[in-house]
C-alpha cells in the first residue's frame, strides 16, 4: 500500500486489535521450540522444569564459553510473557538473559535467576529452567489448551 497517514493508522489499528492473538502466538512459539528428547519436557504442556538445549556455546578458547544468543532470546520471550501475566511491565531487553548469563559465566557460576525462573547450565551446553511461579505456568498452559483442545485436556495441575 501507498505510504499515507491513513494506511499507517489502519495498520496500527489492525496490529492493536490483534495483540491478544499475537501474545498467544508468542506463548505457543516458545513452547514449540522446546526439545522433546527429555522426559521433563512434556509435549502437551509446560511443566515445573524444562530442559533447554543449546543454552551455552564454547568459544575458540577451551576454557571459555558464552550463552547462545537465540536461546537467550527465547528466555527473554518467556520472561515477557511471565511479566505480562503477573501484571508487571515488560523487562528491559538490555538486561535480558544473555546479559545475565554472561555476567554469571564470567564469575564462573553455573546458574542465574530472576523472580520467575531459575536457570542452571551444564558443560554439555544444556540448561535446566525451573519455574518459580506455577500459577503463571498454568496461564501459559491454558493458552496451549485453548489452541489444542483435542490434544490437551488441561486440568490446572500442570
Coordinates of C-alpha atoms in Angstrom, one line a residue:
X1 CA 0.0 0.0 0.0
X2 CA 0.9 3.6 -0.5
X3 CA 2.6 5.3 2.4
X4 CA -0.1 7.6 3.7
X5 CA -1.2 8.6 7.1
X6 CA -4.5 6.7 6.7
X7 CA -2.7 3.5 5.7
X8 CA -0.3 3.7 8.6
X9 CA -3.1 4.4 11.1
X10 CA -5.1 1.4 9.6
X11 CA -2.0 -0.8 10.0
X12 CA -1.6 0.2 13.6
X13 CA -5.3 -0.3 14.4
X14 CA -5.1 -3.8 12.9
X15 CA -2.0 -4.7 14.9
X16 CA -3.5 -3.3 18.1
X17 CA -6.7 -5.3 17.6
X18 CA -4.7 -8.5 17.1
X19 CA -2.4 -8.0 20.1
X20 CA -4.0 -10.8 22.1
X21 CA -3.6 -13.3 19.3
X22 CA 0.0 -12.2 18.8
X23 CA 0.6 -12.7 22.5
X24 CA -0.8 -16.2 22.4
X25 CA 1.3 -16.9 19.3
X26 CA 4.4 -16.0 21.3
X27 CA 3.5 -18.4 24.1
X28 CA 2.9 -21.2 21.5
X29 CA 6.2 -20.3 19.7
X30 CA 8.2 -20.6 22.9
X31 CA 6.6 -23.9 23.7
X32 CA 7.2 -25.3 20.2
X33 CA 10.9 -24.5 20.4
X34 CA 11.4 -26.9 23.3
X35 CA 13.1 -30.3 22.7
X36 CA 11.0 -33.4 23.3
X37 CA 14.1 -35.5 23.8
X38 CA 13.9 -35.1 27.5
X39 CA 11.5 -36.7 29.9
X40 CA 10.8 -33.5 31.8
X41 CA 9.8 -31.7 28.7
X42 CA 6.1 -32.6 28.1
X43 CA 4.8 -32.4 24.5
X44 CA 1.4 -31.3 26.0
X45 CA 2.2 -28.5 28.5
X46 CA 4.8 -26.5 30.3
X47 CA 5.9 -28.4 33.5
X48 CA 7.7 -27.1 36.6
X49 CA 11.0 -27.8 34.9
X50 CA 12.1 -27.6 31.3
X51 CA 15.4 -28.6 29.7
X52 CA 16.8 -26.1 27.2
X53 CA 19.2 -27.3 24.5
X54 CA 21.9 -25.0 23.1
X55 CA 22.0 -22.7 26.1
X56 CA 25.8 -22.5 26.3
X57 CA 28.3 -22.4 23.5
X58 CA 32.0 -22.8 23.6
X59 CA 34.4 -20.2 22.2
X60 CA 37.6 -20.8 20.4
X61 CA 39.3 -20.9 23.8
X62 CA 38.7 -24.2 25.5
X63 CA 38.1 -22.7 28.9
X64 CA 35.7 -20.0 27.8
X65 CA 32.0 -20.3 27.0
X66 CA 29.1 -17.9 26.5
X67 CA 25.3 -18.1 26.2
X68 CA 23.7 -18.8 22.9
X69 CA 22.0 -15.7 21.6
X70 CA 19.0 -17.4 20.2
X71 CA 18.3 -19.4 23.4
X72 CA 18.7 -16.3 25.5
X73 CA 16.2 -14.5 23.2
X74 CA 13.8 -17.4 23.8
X75 CA 14.2 -16.9 27.5
X76 CA 13.6 -13.2 27.1
X77 CA 10.4 -14.0 25.2
X78 CA 9.3 -16.2 28.1
X79 CA 10.2 -13.5 30.6
X80 CA 8.0 -11.0 28.8
X81 CA 5.0 -13.5 28.9
X82 CA 5.5 -14.1 32.6
X83 CA 5.8 -10.4 33.4
X84 CA 2.6 -9.7 31.4
X85 CA 0.7 -12.5 33.2
X86 CA 1.9 -11.1 36.6
X87 CA 0.7 -7.6 35.6
X88 CA 4.2 -6.1 35.6
X89 CA 5.9 -4.1 32.9
X90 CA 8.0 -5.9 30.4
X91 CA 11.6 -6.2 31.4
X92 CA 14.3 -4.1 29.8
X93 CA 15.8 -6.1 27.0
X94 CA 19.3 -4.6 27.7
X95 CA 19.4 -6.6 31.0
X96 CA 18.0 -9.8 29.4
X97 CA 19.1 -13.3 29.8
X98 CA 22.1 -13.1 27.5
X99 CA 23.5 -10.3 29.7
X100 CA 22.5 -12.1 33.0
X101 CA 24.1 -15.4 31.9
X102 CA 27.2 -13.8 30.5
X103 CA 27.8 -12.0 33.8
X104 CA 27.3 -15.2 35.8
X105 CA 29.6 -17.2 33.5
X106 CA 32.4 -14.5 33.9
X107 CA 32.1 -15.1 37.6
X108 CA 32.4 -18.9 36.9
X109 CA 28.9 -19.5 38.2
X110 CA 26.6 -22.2 36.7
X111 CA 23.2 -20.5 37.3
X112 CA 21.3 -17.3 37.2
X113 CA 17.7 -16.4 38.2
X114 CA 15.1 -13.8 38.3
X115 CA 11.7 -13.5 40.0
X116 CA 10.1 -16.1 37.7
X117 CA 12.7 -18.7 36.8
X118 CA 16.0 -20.2 37.9
X119 CA 18.4 -21.4 35.1
X120 CA 21.3 -23.8 35.7
X121 CA 23.5 -24.7 32.8
X122 CA 25.9 -27.6 32.3
X123 CA 29.1 -28.5 30.4
X124 CA 27.1 -30.2 27.6
X125 CA 25.5 -26.8 26.7
X126 CA 22.1 -27.6 28.1
X127 CA 20.3 -25.8 30.9
X128 CA 17.5 -26.7 33.3
X129 CA 14.9 -24.0 33.7
X130 CA 12.8 -24.2 36.8
X131 CA 9.7 -22.1 37.1
X132 CA 9.1 -20.3 40.4
X133 CA 5.5 -19.2 39.8
X134 CA 3.4 -22.2 38.8
X135 CA 0.3 -20.0 38.8
X136 CA 1.8 -18.2 35.8
X137 CA 2.8 -21.6 34.2
X138 CA -0.9 -22.6 34.5
X139 CA -1.9 -19.5 32.5
X140 CA 0.5 -20.4 29.7
X141 CA -0.9 -24.0 29.7
X142 CA -4.4 -22.6 29.4
X143 CA -3.4 -20.8 26.2
X144 CA -2.0 -24.1 24.8
X145 CA -5.2 -26.0 25.9
X146 CA -7.3 -23.4 24.1
X147 CA -5.4 -23.8 20.9
X148 CA -5.3 -27.6 21.0
X149 CA -8.4 -28.7 22.9
X150 CA -8.5 -32.2 21.4
X151 CA -4.8 -32.8 22.3
X152 CA -4.6 -31.1 25.7
X153 CA -7.0 -31.7 28.5
X154 CA -5.8 -29.0 30.9
X155 CA -7.0 -29.5 34.4
X156 CA -5.0 -26.8 36.1
X157 CA -2.5 -29.1 37.7
X158 CA 0.4 -28.6 35.2

